[in-house]
Amino acid sequence: MSNPQSPTVRHRRLARQLRQQREKSGLSMERAAAALGWSRPKLLRFETAKTRPRPSDVEEMLNLYGGDEALKLALVQLARDIRKRGWWSAFNDVLTGSFAELEDDASQIRSWQVQFIPGLLQTSEYALALVRILSPEDAEDVLLRRVQARMARRTILEREEAPAFAVVLDEAVLRRTVGGSQVMARQLEALASAATKPNVSIRVMPLAAGEHAGMDGPFVVLSFAGAFDQDVVYLEGMGGEIYIEDVGQVGRCNVRFDRICEQALSEDDSVALIADIAKEYQQFHDSP
């Protein structure tokens, strides 16, 4: 279950910008709070996304810090938009964290996957088989809701201003049977079809590559069109979701993704391999 009190992506972004603008002004938190007539804990809660500031609070802070007027107007508007609801709000019962909002807001998504097909490219059959094995304790109606949410996510790639989506899959992902051979055949056919979209790039890291730059696990890098939006790295595992925003660490992940792409097959060779493996699944299903 998602935490309704967790900060949204917009809220995190606003908090980060407010802290950065105060630091640029040369004011300590204590001096800034005193000048605003607030307590230090109040200002700290705004800067750490623990409390949502009102637009008037943001305007008051930025009047004190000075700086670019256009940025001030943009941040005040961001404060007004913090509570804006997106498509994911209809699935709060099954979506966790802020990844859906990050993904929806991204202009570019770079994904390295070693276990399964990424959600944006999953068929409903594959998605259902996957959630059944990963969440065996959940009731069937909950699993179906998870699949519905995943299918709603897929529409991101179809919209007019769709993000550029680049994914590299370990070949083992293609050969790991999820849901049976027929489900896999249809999933890989759908992958090959998705690769024809102008905003989608699919590559495969072949098993024959041996050691490679992505051996320490999967990750997703999300980039945004906004002038003051920083890239975010998303990691997911048994321990939950992790979001990395440190510029140095994010930069290293981008370099790592570039190295992974260099070692992977070309897009054309990747699609050819996907089609060949899809045929293998189909032949296995058709054999007596």
Backbone as numpy.savetxt, mean C-alpha at the origin, in Angstrom:
# Nx Ny Nz CAx CAy CAz Cx Cy Cz
-9.98 -6.89 12.94 -10.83 -5.70 12.94 -9.95 -4.46 12.94
-10.34 -3.45 12.17 -9.58 -2.20 12.16 -9.90 -1.40 13.40
-8.97 -0.56 13.78 -9.16 0.30 14.94 -9.72 1.63 14.48
-10.99 1.94 14.84 -11.57 3.18 14.35 -10.87 4.41 14.87
-10.04 4.25 15.93 -9.33 5.40 16.48 -7.95 5.59 15.87
-7.51 4.66 15.02 -6.18 4.80 14.43 -6.17 5.97 13.45
-5.04 6.70 13.36 -5.00 7.85 12.46 -5.09 7.44 11.00
-5.79 8.24 10.22 -5.87 7.99 8.79 -4.58 8.42 8.13
-4.44 8.08 6.85 -3.26 8.50 6.10 -3.17 10.02 6.08
-4.30 10.68 5.84 -4.30 12.15 5.82 -3.87 12.71 7.17
-4.35 12.07 8.24 -4.02 12.54 9.59 -2.52 12.41 9.84
-1.93 11.27 9.48 -0.49 11.08 9.65 0.30 12.12 8.85
-0.16 12.35 7.61 0.52 13.30 6.73 0.48 14.70 7.33
-0.67 15.09 7.84 -0.81 16.41 8.45 0.08 16.55 9.67
0.09 15.52 10.52 0.91 15.57 11.74 2.38 15.72 11.39
2.83 14.97 10.38 4.24 15.05 9.98 4.59 16.44 9.47
3.69 17.03 8.67 3.95 18.36 8.12 3.95 19.43 9.21
3.05 19.32 10.18 3.01 20.30 11.26 4.31 20.26 12.07
4.81 19.05 12.33 6.07 18.93 13.06 7.22 19.53 12.25
7.25 19.23 10.95 8.32 19.74 10.11 8.29 21.26 10.00
7.10 21.84 9.90 7.00 23.30 9.80 7.44 23.97 11.09
7.12 23.36 12.23 7.58 23.94 13.50 9.10 23.88 13.57
9.68 22.74 13.19 11.14 22.58 13.24 11.83 23.56 12.30
11.25 23.80 11.12 11.83 24.76 10.18 11.82 26.17 10.74
10.83 26.47 11.56 10.72 27.81 12.15 11.74 28.03 13.26
12.37 26.94 13.72 13.36 27.05 14.79 12.77 27.04 16.18
11.47 26.79 16.29 10.82 26.80 17.60 10.85 25.40 18.21
11.18 25.33 19.49 11.05 24.07 20.21 9.57 23.82 20.48
9.23 22.61 20.86 7.83 22.33 21.17 7.34 23.16 22.35
8.21 23.35 23.34 7.83 24.12 24.52 7.54 25.58 24.16
8.43 26.19 23.34 8.25 27.59 22.96 7.03 27.77 22.06
6.83 26.82 21.16 5.68 26.93 20.26 4.38 26.80 21.04
4.31 25.85 21.98 3.10 25.66 22.78 2.81 26.90 23.61
3.87 27.48 24.19 3.68 28.68 25.01 3.16 29.83 24.16
3.72 30.01 22.96 3.30 31.10 22.08 1.85 30.93 21.62
1.42 29.68 21.51 0.04 29.39 21.07 -0.93 29.42 22.25
-0.41 29.46 23.47 -1.27 29.44 24.65 -1.80 28.05 24.93
-1.05 27.01 24.47 -1.46 25.62 24.68 -0.50 24.94 25.64
-0.88 23.78 26.11 0.05 22.95 26.88 0.94 22.19 25.90
2.10 21.78 26.35 2.99 20.98 25.50 2.33 19.66 25.09
1.63 18.93 26.00 0.98 17.68 25.59 -0.04 17.87 24.45
-0.74 19.01 24.45 -1.70 19.25 23.38 -1.00 19.32 22.03
0.09 20.09 21.96 0.83 20.22 20.71 1.46 18.87 20.32
1.95 18.14 21.31 2.54 16.83 21.03 1.51 15.88 20.43
0.28 15.92 20.93 -0.77 15.04 20.40 -1.07 15.38 18.95
-1.03 16.67 18.59 -1.25 17.06 17.20 -0.11 16.55 16.31
1.13 16.66 16.80 2.29 16.31 15.98 2.53 14.80 15.88
1.91 14.03 16.74 2.06 12.58 16.70 0.78 11.89 16.25
-0.16 12.66 15.72 -1.42 12.13 15.18 -2.25 11.40 16.23
-2.10 11.81 17.49 -2.94 11.23 18.55 -4.28 11.95 18.65
-4.30 13.23 18.24 -5.52 14.04 18.28 -5.67 14.76 16.96
-6.89 14.82 16.45 -7.15 15.52 15.19 -7.26 17.02 15.45
-6.43 17.83 14.83 -6.56 19.28 15.02 -7.70 19.84 14.18
-8.32 20.87 14.66 -9.33 21.57 13.86 -8.61 22.42 12.81
-9.26 22.74 11.71 -8.63 23.63 10.72 -8.14 24.93 11.33
-8.90 25.45 12.31 -8.48 26.70 12.96 -7.20 26.49 13.77
-7.04 25.30 14.38 -5.80 25.00 15.10 -4.61 25.00 14.14
-4.79 24.37 12.99 -3.73 24.29 11.99 -3.37 25.69 11.50
-4.38 26.49 11.24 -4.13 27.85 10.77 -3.36 28.66 11.81
-3.71 28.47 13.07 -3.04 29.19 14.15 -1.57 28.77 14.24
-1.30 27.48 14.13 0.08 26.99 14.19 0.91 27.54 13.04
0.35 27.49 11.83 1.10 27.91 10.66 1.29 29.42 10.60
0.35 30.18 11.19 0.56 31.62 11.29 1.77 31.92 12.17
1.95 31.11 13.20 3.10 31.27 14.10 4.39 30.84 13.41
4.35 29.72 12.68 5.58 29.18 12.09 6.04 29.95 10.84
5.11 30.65 10.20 5.46 31.36 8.96 5.60 30.38 7.81
6.26 30.79 6.74 6.48 29.90 5.61 5.55 30.18 4.44
5.54 29.26 3.51 4.82 29.41 2.25 3.31 29.46 2.45
2.66 30.48 1.84 1.21 30.64 2.00 0.45 29.52 1.32
0.95 29.05 0.17 0.26 27.97 -0.55 0.27 26.69 0.28
1.39 26.42 0.94 1.46 25.23 1.79 0.50 25.36 2.97
0.41 26.55 3.53 -0.51 26.78 4.64 -1.94 26.48 4.22
-2.35 26.98 3.05 -3.71 26.73 2.57 -3.95 25.24 2.32
-2.91 24.55 1.80 -3.04 23.13 1.52 -3.21 22.32 2.80
-2.48 22.70 3.85 -2.55 21.96 5.11 -3.86 22.24 5.85
-4.36 23.45 5.75 -5.66 23.75 6.35 -6.75 22.93 5.66
-6.66 22.80 4.34 -7.63 21.98 3.61 -7.47 20.51 3.99
-6.25 20.08 4.18 -6.01 18.70 4.59 -6.66 18.43 5.94
-6.62 19.40 6.84 -7.27 19.25 8.14 -8.78 19.09 7.98
-9.36 19.80 6.99 -10.79 19.66 6.74 -11.13 18.28 6.17
-10.16 17.69 5.43 -10.42 16.44 4.72 -10.09 15.19 5.53
-9.58 15.37 6.75 -9.12 14.22 7.53 -10.20 13.15 7.68
-11.42 13.57 7.91 -12.50 12.60 8.15 -13.19 12.13 6.87
-12.69 12.57 5.74 -13.34 12.17 4.48 -13.32 10.66 4.34
-14.45 10.08 3.94 -14.58 8.64 3.84 -14.34 8.17 2.40
-13.64 7.07 2.26 -13.40 6.47 0.96 -14.13 5.14 0.84
-13.89 4.42 -0.28 -14.61 3.17 -0.51 -14.36 2.16 0.60
-13.16 2.22 1.21 -12.78 1.23 2.23 -13.61 1.33 3.49
-14.27 2.48 3.71 -15.07 2.64 4.93 -16.22 1.65 4.98
-16.66 1.17 3.82 -17.75 0.18 3.78 -17.28 -1.19 4.23
-15.95 -1.36 4.36 -15.39 -2.66 4.74 -14.57 -2.57 6.02
-14.94 -1.64 6.91 -14.20 -1.47 8.15 -14.22 -2.72 9.02
-15.19 -3.59 8.77 -15.29 -4.81 9.58 -14.24 -5.84 9.22
-13.64 -5.73 8.02 -12.66 -6.74 7.60 -11.32 -6.15 7.16
-11.24 -4.84 6.94 -9.99 -4.22 6.54 -9.26 -3.72 7.78
-7.94 -3.93 7.82 -7.14 -3.49 8.95 -6.16 -2.41 8.53
-5.85 -1.52 9.47 -4.84 -0.50 9.22 -5.25 0.48 8.14
-4.26 1.19 7.61 -4.51 2.26 6.65 -4.02 1.91 5.25
-3.67 0.64 5.00 -3.09 0.31 3.71 -4.04 0.61 2.56
-5.33 0.30 2.71 -6.29 0.54 1.63 -6.32 2.01 1.25
-6.24 2.88 2.26 -6.27 4.32 1.98 -4.97 4.77 1.30
-3.84 4.24 1.77 -2.56 4.55 1.13 -2.57 4.12 -0.33
-3.02 2.90 -0.56 -3.06 2.33 -1.91 -3.96 3.16 -2.81
-5.09 3.59 -2.28 -6.05 4.36 -3.06 -5.50 5.74 -3.42
-4.64 6.27 -2.57 -4.11 7.63 -2.75 -2.82 7.65 -3.57
-2.22 6.49 -3.79 -0.90 6.42 -4.42 -0.95 6.73 -5.90
0.13 7.33 -6.40 0.29 7.55 -7.84 1.17 6.47 -8.45
1.98 5.81 -7.60 2.82 4.70 -8.05 2.92 3.67 -6.93
2.81 2.39 -7.31 2.93 1.29 -6.35 3.96 0.31 -6.91
4.98 0.00 -6.10 6.01 -0.96 -6.50 5.97 -2.11 -5.49
5.73 -3.32 -5.98 5.47 -4.45 -5.09 6.35 -5.64 -5.43
7.07 -6.16 -4.43 7.86 -7.38 -4.57 7.19 -8.46 -3.72
6.76 -9.56 -4.34 5.98 -10.58 -3.66 6.61 -11.95 -3.82
6.71 -12.67 -2.70 7.35 -13.99 -2.73 6.43 -15.12 -2.29
5.22 -14.79 -1.81 4.32 -15.82 -1.29 3.06 -15.99 -2.12
2.47 -14.88 -2.56 1.21 -14.97 -3.30 1.04 -13.78 -4.24
0.07 -13.91 -5.14 -0.28 -12.83 -6.07 -0.77 -11.63 -5.26
-0.33 -10.41 -5.57 -0.81 -9.25 -4.80 -2.31 -9.04 -4.97
-2.95 -8.48 -3.95 -4.40 -8.33 -3.94 -4.97 -7.62 -5.14
-4.27 -6.60 -5.67 -4.78 -5.84 -6.80 -4.91 -6.68 -8.07
-4.28 -7.86 -8.09 -4.30 -8.69 -9.29 -4.96 -10.05 -9.06
-5.53 -10.25 -7.88 -6.13 -11.55 -7.57 -7.51 -11.71 -8.19
-7.81 -12.94 -8.66 -9.18 -13.27 -9.05 -9.95 -13.59 -7.77
-11.27 -13.58 -7.85 -12.08 -13.85 -6.66 -11.87 -15.27 -6.16
-11.69 -16.24 -7.08 -11.49 -17.64 -6.68 -10.16 -17.80 -5.93
-9.13 -17.21 -6.46 -7.81 -17.27 -5.82 -7.86 -16.59 -4.46
-8.49 -15.40 -4.40 -8.58 -14.65 -3.15 -9.31 -15.45 -2.08
-10.41 -16.11 -2.46 -11.18 -16.88 -1.49 -10.36 -18.06 -0.96
-9.67 -18.77 -1.85 -8.83 -19.89 -1.41 -7.74 -19.40 -0.47
-7.19 -18.23 -0.76 -6.11 -17.68 0.06 -6.59 -17.29 1.45
-7.71 -16.57 1.53 -8.19 -16.14 2.85 -8.67 -17.33 3.68
-9.14 -18.38 3.02 -9.55 -19.58 3.76 -8.37 -20.24 4.46
-7.23 -20.28 3.79 -6.06 -20.93 4.40 -5.38 -20.02 5.41
-5.46 -18.69 5.20 -4.79 -17.76 6.11 -5.63 -17.40 7.33
-6.96 -17.55 7.21 -7.86 -17.20 8.33 -8.84 -18.33 8.58
-8.36 -19.52 8.93 -9.26 -20.68 9.09 -10.25 -20.53 10.23
-9.97 -19.61 11.16 -10.86 -19.45 12.31 -12.08 -18.58 11.99
-12.07 -17.89 10.84 -13.16 -16.97 10.50 -14.32 -17.70 9.85
-15.53 -17.20 10.12 -16.73 -17.76 9.52 -16.74 -17.49 8.01
-17.50 -18.30 7.27 -17.53 -18.18 5.82 -18.01 -16.80 5.37
-18.98 -16.22 6.09 -19.48 -14.91 5.66 -18.41 -13.83 5.83
-17.54 -13.98 6.84 -16.45 -13.03 7.03 -15.42 -13.17 5.91
-15.13 -14.42 5.54 -14.19 -14.66 4.45 -14.70 -14.07 3.15
-15.99 -14.21 2.91 -16.58 -13.64 1.69 -16.51 -12.12 1.70
-16.65 -11.51 2.87 -16.51 -10.06 2.98 -15.08 -9.62 2.65
-14.10 -10.42 3.07 -12.71 -10.11 2.76 -12.49 -10.15 1.25
-13.08 -11.12 0.61 -12.94 -11.23 -0.84 -13.63 -10.05 -1.53
-14.81 -9.66 -1.04 -15.50 -8.50 -1.61 -14.64 -7.24 -1.50
-14.01 -7.07 -0.34 -13.13 -5.90 -0.15 -11.96 -5.96 -1.13
-11.42 -7.14 -1.33 -10.29 -7.28 -2.25 -10.69 -6.96 -3.68
-11.89 -7.39 -4.07 -12.36 -7.10 -5.42 -12.64 -5.60 -5.59
-13.10 -4.95 -4.51 -13.31 -3.50 -4.56 -11.98 -2.79 -4.75
-10.93 -3.30 -4.11 -9.59 -2.71 -4.26 -9.13 -2.74 -5.71
-9.46 -3.80 -6.41 -8.97 -3.97 -7.78 -9.40 -2.85 -8.72
-10.50 -2.19 -8.40 -10.99 -1.12 -9.28 -10.04 0.07 -9.33
-9.09 0.15 -8.39 -8.09 1.22 -8.40 -7.35 1.25 -9.73
-7.06 0.07 -10.26 -6.28 -0.01 -11.49 -7.09 0.31 -12.73
-8.41 0.43 -12.59 -9.28 0.66 -13.74 -9.70 2.12 -13.89
-9.50 2.92 -12.86 -10.03 4.27 -12.91 -9.21 5.17 -13.84
-9.73 6.35 -14.12 -9.11 7.26 -15.09 -7.69 7.65 -14.68
-7.49 7.99 -13.42 -6.16 8.36 -12.93 -5.60 7.22 -12.09
-5.48 6.07 -12.71 -5.00 4.88 -12.01 -3.51 5.00 -11.69
-3.08 4.42 -10.57 -1.64 4.47 -10.25 -0.84 3.57 -11.20
0.43 3.88 -11.36 1.34 2.99 -12.08 1.68 1.86 -11.11
1.42 0.63 -11.53 1.60 -0.52 -10.65 2.66 -1.44 -11.24
3.79 -1.56 -10.55 4.88 -2.43 -10.98 5.05 -3.53 -9.94
4.92 -4.78 -10.37 5.05 -5.90 -9.44 6.07 -6.89 -9.97
6.88 -7.41 -9.06 7.79 -8.50 -9.39 7.38 -9.68 -8.52
7.14 -10.82 -9.16 6.72 -12.03 -8.47 7.84 -13.07 -8.49
8.09 -13.67 -7.37 8.98 -14.82 -7.38 8.29 -15.95 -8.16
9.03 -16.68 -8.96 8.42 -17.75 -9.76 7.68 -18.76 -8.89
8.14 -18.94 -7.66 7.47 -19.87 -6.75 6.01 -19.49 -6.52
5.70 -18.19 -6.59 4.31 -17.74 -6.44 3.43 -18.34 -7.53
3.97 -18.41 -8.74 3.21 -18.93 -9.87 3.03 -20.44 -9.78
3.99 -21.10 -9.17 3.96 -22.56 -9.13 3.36 -23.11 -7.84
3.08 -22.22 -6.89 2.44 -22.64 -5.64 0.93 -22.71 -5.87
0.38 -23.91 -5.84 -1.04 -24.09 -6.17 -1.92 -23.59 -5.03
-2.75 -22.63 -5.34 -3.72 -22.08 -4.39 -5.11 -22.30 -4.97
-5.93 -23.11 -4.31 -7.30 -23.33 -4.77 -7.45 -24.40 -5.84
-6.36 -25.07 -6.23 -6.44 -26.11 -7.24 -5.93 -25.64 -8.59
-5.69 -26.59 -9.48 -5.07 -26.28 -10.77 -5.93 -25.39 -11.65
-7.26 -25.59 -11.63 -8.13 -24.78 -12.48 -8.16 -23.33 -12.01
-8.22 -23.13 -10.69 -8.17 -21.78 -10.13 -6.86 -21.10 -10.50
-5.76 -21.84 -10.42 -4.45 -21.27 -10.77 -4.36 -20.93 -12.25
-4.90 -21.82 -13.10 -4.87 -21.54 -14.54 -5.58 -20.23 -14.84
-6.76 -20.04 -14.25 -7.52 -18.81 -14.50 -6.83 -17.59 -13.88
-6.20 -17.79 -12.71 -5.49 -16.68 -12.08 -4.31 -16.23 -12.94
-3.55 -17.16 -13.48 -2.39 -16.80 -14.29 -2.82 -16.21 -15.63
-3.92 -16.68 -16.16 -4.46 -16.06 -17.38 -4.86 -14.61 -17.11
-5.45 -14.38 -15.94 -5.83 -13.01 -15.55 -4.59 -12.14 -15.35
-3.52 -12.72 -14.83 -2.26 -11.98 -14.67 -1.72 -11.53 -16.02
-1.70 -12.47 -16.97 -1.19 -12.15 -18.31 -2.03 -11.06 -18.96
-3.34 -11.10 -18.73 -4.23 -10.08 -19.27 -3.97 -8.73 -18.62
-3.76 -8.72 -17.29 -3.50 -7.47 -16.56 -2.23 -6.81 -17.06
-1.26 -7.62 -17.48 0.03 -7.09 -17.94 -0.10 -6.27 -19.22
-1.22 -6.39 -19.92 -1.42 -5.62 -21.15 -1.89 -4.19 -20.85
-2.28 -3.91 -19.62 -2.74 -2.56 -19.27 -1.54 -1.61 -19.27
-1.73 -0.39 -19.75 -0.59 0.55 -19.84 0.01 0.94 -18.51
-0.77 0.84 -17.44 -0.28 1.25 -16.12 0.22 0.08 -15.27
0.24 -1.13 -15.85 0.64 -2.31 -15.08 1.88 -2.94 -15.70
2.87 -3.20 -14.84 4.10 -3.89 -15.25 4.27 -5.13 -14.37
4.40 -6.30 -14.99 4.56 -7.54 -14.23 5.85 -8.23 -14.68
6.70 -8.52 -13.72 7.93 -9.26 -13.99 8.00 -10.47 -13.07
8.79 -11.44 -13.46 8.97 -12.66 -12.67 10.45 -12.84 -12.36
10.73 -13.14 -11.09 12.08 -13.53 -10.69 12.19 -15.04 -10.87
12.93 -15.52 -11.88 12.96 -16.96 -12.14 13.73 -17.73 -11.07
13.31 -18.95 -10.84 14.02 -19.79 -9.88 15.47 -19.98 -10.31
15.70 -19.95 -11.62 17.06 -20.14 -12.15 17.98 -18.98 -11.80
17.43 -17.86 -11.33 18.28 -16.71 -10.98 19.17 -17.00 -9.78
18.77 -18.00 -8.98 19.55 -18.31 -7.79 19.44 -17.21 -6.75
20.56 -16.83 -6.15 20.53 -15.78 -5.13 20.18 -14.45 -5.80
19.39 -13.65 -5.08 18.96 -12.37 -5.66 18.71 -11.35 -4.57
18.45 -10.11 -4.98 18.36 -8.98 -4.05 17.12 -9.00 -3.17
16.13 -9.83 -3.51 14.88 -9.81 -2.75 14.71 -10.95 -1.78
15.80 -11.61 -1.42 15.69 -12.82 -0.61 15.28 -12.57 0.84
15.35 -11.31 1.29 14.98 -11.05 2.69 13.51 -10.70 2.87
12.69 -10.87 1.85 11.25 -10.77 2.05 10.54 -9.73 1.21
9.20 -9.81 1.19 8.39 -8.93 0.36 8.23 -7.53 0.95
7.91 -6.57 0.09 7.62 -5.22 0.55 6.89 -4.48 -0.56
6.24 -3.40 -0.19 5.54 -2.54 -1.14 5.97 -1.10 -0.89
6.32 -0.38 -1.97 6.66 1.05 -1.87 5.55 1.84 -2.54
4.97 2.77 -1.80 3.89 3.60 -2.33 4.38 5.04 -2.46
4.17 5.63 -3.63 4.55 7.02 -3.89 3.30 7.83 -4.20
3.36 9.13 -3.93 2.18 9.99 -4.04 2.48 11.23 -4.86
1.43 11.78 -5.45 1.60 12.91 -6.37 1.77 14.24 -5.65
1.34 14.33 -4.39 1.40 15.59 -3.66 2.82 16.09 -3.46
3.00 17.39 -3.53 4.34 17.98 -3.43 5.01 17.70 -2.09
4.23 17.56 -1.01 4.83 17.31 0.29 4.52 15.92 0.83
4.18 14.99 -0.07 3.92 13.61 0.33 5.17 12.77 0.15
5.57 12.08 1.19 6.75 11.22 1.15 6.35 9.78 0.82
7.28 9.05 0.20 7.04 7.63 -0.07 6.88 6.88 1.25
6.12 5.80 1.19 5.90 4.94 2.35 6.18 3.50 1.95
6.87 2.76 2.80 7.09 1.33 2.58 6.16 0.56 3.49
5.50 -0.43 2.94 4.54 -1.25 3.69 5.05 -2.67 3.79
5.06 -3.19 5.01 5.44 -4.57 5.28 4.31 -5.24 6.02
4.05 -6.51 5.71 2.96 -7.23 6.37 3.44 -8.62 6.74
3.10 -9.07 7.95 3.49 -10.40 8.39 2.63 -10.84 9.55
3.06 -11.91 10.22 2.31 -12.45 11.35 2.17 -11.42 12.47
3.17 -10.54 12.58 3.14 -9.54 13.64 2.27 -8.34 13.34
1.66 -8.30 12.14 0.80 -7.18 11.77 1.41 -6.33 10.67
0.94 -5.10 10.57 1.37 -4.20 9.51 2.42 -3.22 10.02
3.42 -2.94 9.18 4.47 -1.97 9.51 4.55 -0.96 8.38
4.58 0.33 8.75 4.73 1.41 7.77 6.05 2.12 8.04
6.90 2.20 7.02 8.20 2.84 7.14 8.17 4.15 6.36
8.48 5.25 7.04 8.46 6.57 6.40 9.82 7.26 6.45
10.79 6.67 7.16 12.13 7.25 7.22 12.71 7.35 5.81
13.15 8.55 5.43 13.60 8.79 4.06 14.73 7.86 3.66
15.68 7.64 4.56 16.81 6.78 4.26 16.40 5.34 4.01
15.55 4.81 4.89 15.10 3.43 4.75 14.25 3.25 3.49
13.37 4.22 3.21 12.53 4.14 2.01 13.41 4.18 0.76
14.43 5.05 0.78 15.34 5.12 -0.36 16.04 3.80 -0.62
16.44 3.12 0.46 17.10 1.83 0.31 16.15 0.79 -0.28
14.88 0.87 0.09 13.89 -0.06 -0.45 13.68 0.18 -1.95
13.68 1.45 -2.35 13.55 1.76 -3.78 14.74 1.24 -4.58
15.94 1.40 -4.02 17.13 0.87 -4.67 17.05 -0.65 -4.74
16.58 -1.28 -3.66 16.43 -2.73 -3.64 15.45 -3.20 -4.71
14.35 -2.47 -4.88 13.38 -2.85 -5.90 14.00 -2.76 -7.29
14.78 -1.71 -7.53 15.45 -1.57 -8.82 16.38 -2.76 -9.08
17.09 -3.19 -8.07 18.00 -4.33 -8.22 17.22 -5.61 -8.50
16.08 -5.77 -7.84 15.23 -6.94 -8.07 14.76 -6.96 -9.52
14.34 -5.78 -10.03 13.89 -5.68 -11.42 15.01 -6.05 -12.40
16.22 -5.63 -12.07 17.36 -5.91 -12.95 17.62 -7.42 -13.05
17.37 -8.15 -11.98 17.62 -9.59 -11.96 16.44 -10.40 -12.49
15.26 -9.77 -12.53 14.06 -10.47 -12.98 14.03 -10.56 -14.51
13.12 -11.39 -15.01 12.91 -11.48 -16.45 12.33 -10.17 -16.97
12.48 -9.92 -18.27 11.83 -8.76 -18.89 10.32 -8.93 -18.81
9.59 -7.87 -19.06 8.13 -7.96 -19.01 7.61 -8.98 -20.03
8.14 -8.96 -21.25 7.68 -9.89 -22.28 7.99 -11.34 -21.90
9.21 -11.58 -21.43 9.58 -12.94 -21.04 8.78 -13.40 -19.82
8.47 -12.46 -18.94 7.68 -12.79 -17.75 6.27 -13.23 -18.14
5.65 -12.47 -19.04 4.29 -12.82 -19.48 4.31 -14.16 -20.21
5.34 -14.43 -20.99 5.45 -15.71 -21.69 5.55 -16.86 -20.68
6.34 -16.67 -19.61 6.47 -17.70 -18.59 5.14 -17.91 -17.86
4.45 -16.82 -17.54 3.15 -16.92 -16.87 2.18 -17.72 -17.74
2.16 -17.44 -19.05 1.26 -18.15 -19.96 1.62 -19.63 -20.04
2.91 -19.94 -20.04 3.34 -21.35 -20.11 2.92 -22.11 -18.86
3.09 -21.48 -17.69 2.71 -22.15 -16.44 1.19 -22.30 -16.37
0.45 -21.31 -16.88 -1.02 -21.42 -16.93 -1.44 -22.63 -17.75
-0.74 -22.87 -18.87 -1.05 -24.03 -19.72 -0.75 -25.33 -18.99
0.33 -25.34 -18.20 0.66 -26.53 -17.43 -0.46 -26.86 -16.44
-0.97 -25.83 -15.77 -2.09 -26.05 -14.84 -3.32 -26.57 -15.58
-3.60 -25.98 -16.74 -4.77 -26.39 -17.51 -4.63 -27.83 -17.99
-3.44 -28.21 -18.44 -3.21 -29.58 -18.89 -3.34 -30.56 -17.75
-2.85 -30.15 -16.57 -2.96 -31.02 -15.40 -4.43 -31.24 -15.05
-5.24 -30.17 -15.17 -6.66 -30.28 -14.86 -7.38 -31.15 -15.88
-6.96 -31.04 -17.17 -7.64 -31.77 -18.23 -7.21 -33.23 -18.33
-6.07 -33.58 -17.73 -5.57 -34.94 -17.87 -6.44 -35.91 -17.10
-6.63 -37.15 -17.63 -7.50 -38.12 -16.98 -6.92 -38.61 -15.67
